[in-house]
Coordinates of C-alpha atoms in Angstrom, one line a residue:
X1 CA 86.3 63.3 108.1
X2 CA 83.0 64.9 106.8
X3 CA 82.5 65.8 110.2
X4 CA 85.9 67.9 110.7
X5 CA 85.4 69.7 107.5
X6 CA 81.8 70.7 108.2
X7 CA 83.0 71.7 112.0
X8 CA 85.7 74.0 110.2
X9 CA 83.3 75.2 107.3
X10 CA 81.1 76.8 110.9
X11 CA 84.2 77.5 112.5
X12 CA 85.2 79.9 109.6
X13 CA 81.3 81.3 109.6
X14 CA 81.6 82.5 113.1
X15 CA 84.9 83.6 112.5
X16 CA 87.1 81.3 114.5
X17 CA 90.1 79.3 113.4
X18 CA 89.9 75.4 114.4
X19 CA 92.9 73.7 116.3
X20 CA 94.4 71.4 113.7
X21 CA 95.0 68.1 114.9
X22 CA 98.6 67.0 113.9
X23 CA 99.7 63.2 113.9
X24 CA 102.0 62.9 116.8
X25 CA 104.7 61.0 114.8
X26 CA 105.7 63.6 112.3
X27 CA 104.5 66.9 114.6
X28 CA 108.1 67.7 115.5
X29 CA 109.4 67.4 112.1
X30 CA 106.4 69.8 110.6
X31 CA 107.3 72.3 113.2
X32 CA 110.5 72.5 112.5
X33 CA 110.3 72.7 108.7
X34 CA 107.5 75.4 109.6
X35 CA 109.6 77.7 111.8
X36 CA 112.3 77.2 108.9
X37 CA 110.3 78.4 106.2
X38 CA 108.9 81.1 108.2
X39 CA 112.3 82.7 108.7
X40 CA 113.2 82.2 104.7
X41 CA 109.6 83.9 104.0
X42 CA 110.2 86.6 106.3
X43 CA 113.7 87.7 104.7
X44 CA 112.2 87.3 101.0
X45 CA 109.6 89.8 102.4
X46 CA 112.0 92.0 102.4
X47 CA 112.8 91.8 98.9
X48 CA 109.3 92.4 98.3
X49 CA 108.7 95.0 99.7
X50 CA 111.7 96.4 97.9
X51 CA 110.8 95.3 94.6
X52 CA 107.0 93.9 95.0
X53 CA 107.4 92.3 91.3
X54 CA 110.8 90.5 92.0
X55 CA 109.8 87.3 90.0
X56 CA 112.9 85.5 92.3
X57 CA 111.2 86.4 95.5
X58 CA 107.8 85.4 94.6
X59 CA 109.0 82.2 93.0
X60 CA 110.8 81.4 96.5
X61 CA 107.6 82.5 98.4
X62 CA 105.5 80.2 95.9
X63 CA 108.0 77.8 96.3
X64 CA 107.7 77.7 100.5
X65 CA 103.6 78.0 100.5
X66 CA 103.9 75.2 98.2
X67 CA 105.8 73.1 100.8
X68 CA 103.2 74.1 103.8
X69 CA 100.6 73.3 101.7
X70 CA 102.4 69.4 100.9
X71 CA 103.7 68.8 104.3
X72 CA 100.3 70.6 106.3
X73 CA 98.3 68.4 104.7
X74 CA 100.2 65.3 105.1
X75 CA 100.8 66.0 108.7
X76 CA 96.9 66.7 109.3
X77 CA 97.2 70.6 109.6
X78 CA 94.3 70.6 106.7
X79 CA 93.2 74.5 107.8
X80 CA 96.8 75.6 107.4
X81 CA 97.5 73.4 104.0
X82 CA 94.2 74.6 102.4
X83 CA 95.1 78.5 103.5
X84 CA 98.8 77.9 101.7
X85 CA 97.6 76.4 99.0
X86 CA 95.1 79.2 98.3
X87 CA 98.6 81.7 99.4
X88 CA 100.5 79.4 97.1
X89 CA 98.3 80.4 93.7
X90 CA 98.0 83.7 94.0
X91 CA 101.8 84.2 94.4
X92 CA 102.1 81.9 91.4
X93 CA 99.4 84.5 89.1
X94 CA 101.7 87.2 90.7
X95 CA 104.8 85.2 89.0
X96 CA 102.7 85.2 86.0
X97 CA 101.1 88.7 85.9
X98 CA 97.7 86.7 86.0
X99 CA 96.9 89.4 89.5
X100 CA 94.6 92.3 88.4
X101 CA 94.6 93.0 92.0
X102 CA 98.7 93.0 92.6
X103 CA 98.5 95.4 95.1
X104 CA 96.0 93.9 97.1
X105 CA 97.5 89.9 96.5
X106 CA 100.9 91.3 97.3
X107 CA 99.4 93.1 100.9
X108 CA 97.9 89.6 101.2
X109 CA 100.8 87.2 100.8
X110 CA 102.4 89.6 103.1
X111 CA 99.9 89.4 105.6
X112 CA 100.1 85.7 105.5
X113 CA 103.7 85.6 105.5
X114 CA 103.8 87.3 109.4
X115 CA 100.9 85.3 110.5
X116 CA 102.7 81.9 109.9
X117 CA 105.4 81.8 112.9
X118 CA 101.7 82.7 115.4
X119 CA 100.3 79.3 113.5
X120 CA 103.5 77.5 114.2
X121 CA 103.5 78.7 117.9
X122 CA 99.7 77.6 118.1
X123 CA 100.6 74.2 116.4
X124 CA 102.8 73.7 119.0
X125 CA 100.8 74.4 122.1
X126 CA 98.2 72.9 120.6
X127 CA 95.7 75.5 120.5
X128 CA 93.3 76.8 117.7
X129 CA 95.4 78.9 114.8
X130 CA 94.8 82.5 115.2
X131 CA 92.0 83.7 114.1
X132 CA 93.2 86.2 111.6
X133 CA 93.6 83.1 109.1
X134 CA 89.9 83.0 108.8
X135 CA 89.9 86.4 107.5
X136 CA 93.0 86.5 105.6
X137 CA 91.7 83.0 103.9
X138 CA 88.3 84.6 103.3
X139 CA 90.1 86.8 101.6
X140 CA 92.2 84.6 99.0
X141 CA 89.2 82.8 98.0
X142 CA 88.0 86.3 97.1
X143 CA 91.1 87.0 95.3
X144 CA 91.3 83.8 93.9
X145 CA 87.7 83.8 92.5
X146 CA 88.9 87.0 89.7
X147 CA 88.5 85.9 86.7
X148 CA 91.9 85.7 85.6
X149 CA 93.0 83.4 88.1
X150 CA 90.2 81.0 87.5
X151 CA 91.7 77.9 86.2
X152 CA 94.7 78.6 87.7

């Protein structure tokens, strides 16, 4: 295990996104629940974009990371859990007007929002994530490191 995570610690240096490595008995199951909470992220886009501080839409968006996050990491999709997760507390400091960067967390959750059903599709060939999740993750632990979020 020490191994994997220093493998996707270089990975991430040299900018490329690992292939998780998804145990076979609940893979079909993750998918699915992945491509379903994809398609309830992308219609409570909308209402973001519409009204970006729509505490019902960024509770439901919280509310989906949060499950990628749970069900990622149980599966063995540790890249994609630990991006969510990070996804998953900035949408909750948005909920909580902790963001002094709303614009650019909102741009972000976005952002990670369309990359999700490419992740599933790579998930599913079994071929590395896309490699904008590198950047887009380098980017939350940026956003996550402001000082109002610590903690969080």
């Amino acid at each position: 295990m020490a191994m994997r995570s220093l493998w996707q610690r270089l990975a991430s240096l040299l900018g490329r996104a690992p292939r998780e490595r998804i145990d076979p008995d609940i893979r079909d199951v993750f998918i699915a629940e992945l491509d379903e909470l994809s398609m309830l992220l992308s219609n409570q886009r909308a209402a973001l974009r519409s009204t970006p501080v729509n505490p019902d839409a960024l509770r439901e968006v919280r509310r989906a990371f949060h499950t990628i996050k749970g069900s990622g990491l149980m599966a063995g999709a540790e890249v994609l859990g630990g991006f969510c997760a990070r996804v998953e507390k900035l949408t909750l400091a948005m909920v909580e007007k902790r963001s002094r960067t709303p614009a650019e967390t909102l741009k972000l959750i976005e952002a990670a929002i369309e990359l999700l059903p490419d992740c599933a599709r790579a998930i599913r060939a079994d071929r590395p994530l896309p490699r904008a999740i590198v950047g887009l993750d380098r980017q939350a632990r940026r956003l996550l490191g402001d000082a109002d979020l610590v903690g969080s």
